[in-house]
C-alpha atoms as one frame of an Amber mdcrd trajectory, in Angstrom:
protein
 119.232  66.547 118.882 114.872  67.150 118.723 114.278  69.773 115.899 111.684
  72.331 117.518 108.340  71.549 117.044 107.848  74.363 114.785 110.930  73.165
 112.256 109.277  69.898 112.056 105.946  71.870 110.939 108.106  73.815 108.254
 109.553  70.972 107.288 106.694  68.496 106.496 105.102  71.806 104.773 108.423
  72.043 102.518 108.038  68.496 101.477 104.835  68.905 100.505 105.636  71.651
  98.329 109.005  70.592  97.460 110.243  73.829  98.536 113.690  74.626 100.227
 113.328  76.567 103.915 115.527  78.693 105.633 115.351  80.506 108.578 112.352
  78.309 110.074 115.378  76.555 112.686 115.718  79.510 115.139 113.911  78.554
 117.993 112.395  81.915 118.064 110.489  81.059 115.513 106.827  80.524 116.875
 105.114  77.662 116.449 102.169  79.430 115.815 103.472  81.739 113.288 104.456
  78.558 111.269 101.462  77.094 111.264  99.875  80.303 110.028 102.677  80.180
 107.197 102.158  76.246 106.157  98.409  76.738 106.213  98.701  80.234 103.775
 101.369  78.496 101.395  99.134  75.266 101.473  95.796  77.374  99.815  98.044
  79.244  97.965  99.786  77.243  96.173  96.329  75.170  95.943  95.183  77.867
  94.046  98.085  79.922  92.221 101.096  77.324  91.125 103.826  79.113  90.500
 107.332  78.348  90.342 108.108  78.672  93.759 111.407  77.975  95.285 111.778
  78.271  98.570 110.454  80.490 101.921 113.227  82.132 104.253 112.176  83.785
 107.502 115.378  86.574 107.768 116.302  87.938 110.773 118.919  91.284 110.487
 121.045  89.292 113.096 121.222  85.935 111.475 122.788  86.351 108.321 120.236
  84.920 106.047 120.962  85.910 102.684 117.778  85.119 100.162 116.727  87.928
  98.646 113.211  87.579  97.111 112.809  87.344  92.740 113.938  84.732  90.188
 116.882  81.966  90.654 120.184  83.139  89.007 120.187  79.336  88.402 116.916
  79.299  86.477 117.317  79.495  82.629 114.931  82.557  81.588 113.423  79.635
  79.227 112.002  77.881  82.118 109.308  78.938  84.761 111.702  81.450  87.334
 111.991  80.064  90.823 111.143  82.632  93.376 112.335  82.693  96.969 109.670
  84.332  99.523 110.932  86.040 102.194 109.169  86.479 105.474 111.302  89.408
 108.096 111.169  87.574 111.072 110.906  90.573 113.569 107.843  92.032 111.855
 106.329  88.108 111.993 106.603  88.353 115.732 104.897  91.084 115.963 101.736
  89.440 114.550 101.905  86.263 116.783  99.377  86.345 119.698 100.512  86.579
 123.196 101.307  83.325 124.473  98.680  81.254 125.724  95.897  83.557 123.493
  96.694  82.040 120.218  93.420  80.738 118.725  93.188  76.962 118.960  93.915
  74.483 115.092  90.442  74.311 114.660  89.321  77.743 114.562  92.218  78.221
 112.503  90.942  76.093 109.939  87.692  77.942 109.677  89.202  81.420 109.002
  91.041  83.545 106.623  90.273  86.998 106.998  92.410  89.628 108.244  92.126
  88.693 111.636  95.208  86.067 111.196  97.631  88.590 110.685 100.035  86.448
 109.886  98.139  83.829 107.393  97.700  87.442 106.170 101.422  88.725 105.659
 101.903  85.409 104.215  99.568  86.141 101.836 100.410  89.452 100.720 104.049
  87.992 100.499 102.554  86.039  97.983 100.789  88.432  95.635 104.768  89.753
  95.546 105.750  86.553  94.646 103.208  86.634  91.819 104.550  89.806  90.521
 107.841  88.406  90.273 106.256  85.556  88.132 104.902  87.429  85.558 108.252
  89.057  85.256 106.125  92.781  86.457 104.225  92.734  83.235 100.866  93.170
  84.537 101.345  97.008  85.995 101.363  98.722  82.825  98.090  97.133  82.964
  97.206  97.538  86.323  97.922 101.320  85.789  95.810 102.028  82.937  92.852
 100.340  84.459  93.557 102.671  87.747  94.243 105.595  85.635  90.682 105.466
  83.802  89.054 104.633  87.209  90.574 107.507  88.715  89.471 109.911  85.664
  85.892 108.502  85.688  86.025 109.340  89.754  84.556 106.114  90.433  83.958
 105.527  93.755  85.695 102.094  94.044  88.668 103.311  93.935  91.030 102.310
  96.701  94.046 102.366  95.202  96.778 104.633  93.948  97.286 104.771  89.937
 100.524 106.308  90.938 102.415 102.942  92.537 100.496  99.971  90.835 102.939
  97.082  92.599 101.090  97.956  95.767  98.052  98.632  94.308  98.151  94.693
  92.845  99.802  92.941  95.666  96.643  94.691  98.322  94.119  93.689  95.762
  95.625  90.197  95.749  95.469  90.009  99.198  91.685  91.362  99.440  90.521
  89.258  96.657  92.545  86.022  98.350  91.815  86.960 101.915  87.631  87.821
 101.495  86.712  86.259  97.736  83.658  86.960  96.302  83.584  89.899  99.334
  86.348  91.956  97.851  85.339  94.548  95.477  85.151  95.093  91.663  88.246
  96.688  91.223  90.637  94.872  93.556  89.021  91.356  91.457  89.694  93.192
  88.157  93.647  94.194  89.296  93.850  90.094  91.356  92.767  88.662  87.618
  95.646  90.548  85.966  97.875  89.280  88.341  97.381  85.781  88.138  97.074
  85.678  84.512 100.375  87.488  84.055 101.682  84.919  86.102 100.292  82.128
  84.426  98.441  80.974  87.767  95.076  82.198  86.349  92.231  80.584  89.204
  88.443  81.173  89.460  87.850  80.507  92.950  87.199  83.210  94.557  85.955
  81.887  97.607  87.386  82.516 101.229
């Protein structure tokens, strides 16, 4: 039996990574939305190695049972292996209607918010970070929002009360628009990464 064209995408990404995949079968899955998902786990990965695991795509009808956060079979001495998980639904959502998807090459020149999906990806990924560096860096996160919020500075964009989704959207601004993003969302991405012991200095998009 032919694999759909999409599985064999997830699966040559996979190999590449040495990642397990689940989910990427269905042949609902659209062949666009994987190639949005190899080509945002291809730069990220390029730039923040972490101990990734694998990537499932769960559907509530399919019985798909990763759950995102560490391996049970990982020894807390070694680097945690992470699972990603993508909700299928909401990934449909972001796919273009058929026959308006933007053609590989202009997909290779952009990364900016207007590839919703290369986006969710991405933002996937900042959890995925947090998971790495086992949460530690929102005590950190919090004090840095905390004192921007008292000094009233007007960079502030995110909430000092709930600093997991104030460092997953700055991870995503910082990854998505580089040396565009602001001050703050760079200072909160940096925390991130070195917390996770992916530290990078390319900011560029």
């Amino acid at each position: 039996m032919t694999e759909p064209p999409a599985h064999q995408i997830a699966v040559e990404m996979a190999a590449r990574h040495e990642l397990e995949i689940t989910g990427f079968h269905a042949a609902r899955v659209d062949i666009y939305a994987v190639r949005e998902i190899a080509a945002a786990i291809d730069d990220m990965l390029g730039k923040y190695p972490i101990a990734l695991r694998g990537i499932a795509i769960t559907d509530p009808d399919d019985g798909v049972g990763a759950v995102r956060g560490g391996s049970s079979e990982t020894p807390r001495s070694k680097s945690r292996a992470i699972w990603m998980v993508l909700h299928g639904p909401t990934l449909a959502t972001l796919v273009p209607p058929t026959g308006n998807a933007p053609p590989r090459r202009w997909l290779r020149r952009r990364r900016t918010a207007d590839r919703p999906v290369y986006a969710a990806v991405v933002r996937e990924f900042g959890c995925a970070l947090e998971v790495a560096g086992d949460f530690r860096a929102r005590q950190e996160a919090q004090r840095r929002l905390v004192t921007e919020s008292l000094r009233g500075g007007a960079d502030l964009a995110y909430s000092p009360l709930d600093p997991g989704p104030a460092l997953v959207d700055a991870f995503t601004e910082v990854a998505l628009y580089g040396d565009r993003a602001g001050k703050l969302a760079k200072a909160l991405h940096d925390m991130l990464v070195k917390m996770a012991g992916a530290e990078t200095t390319d900011l560029s998009a």
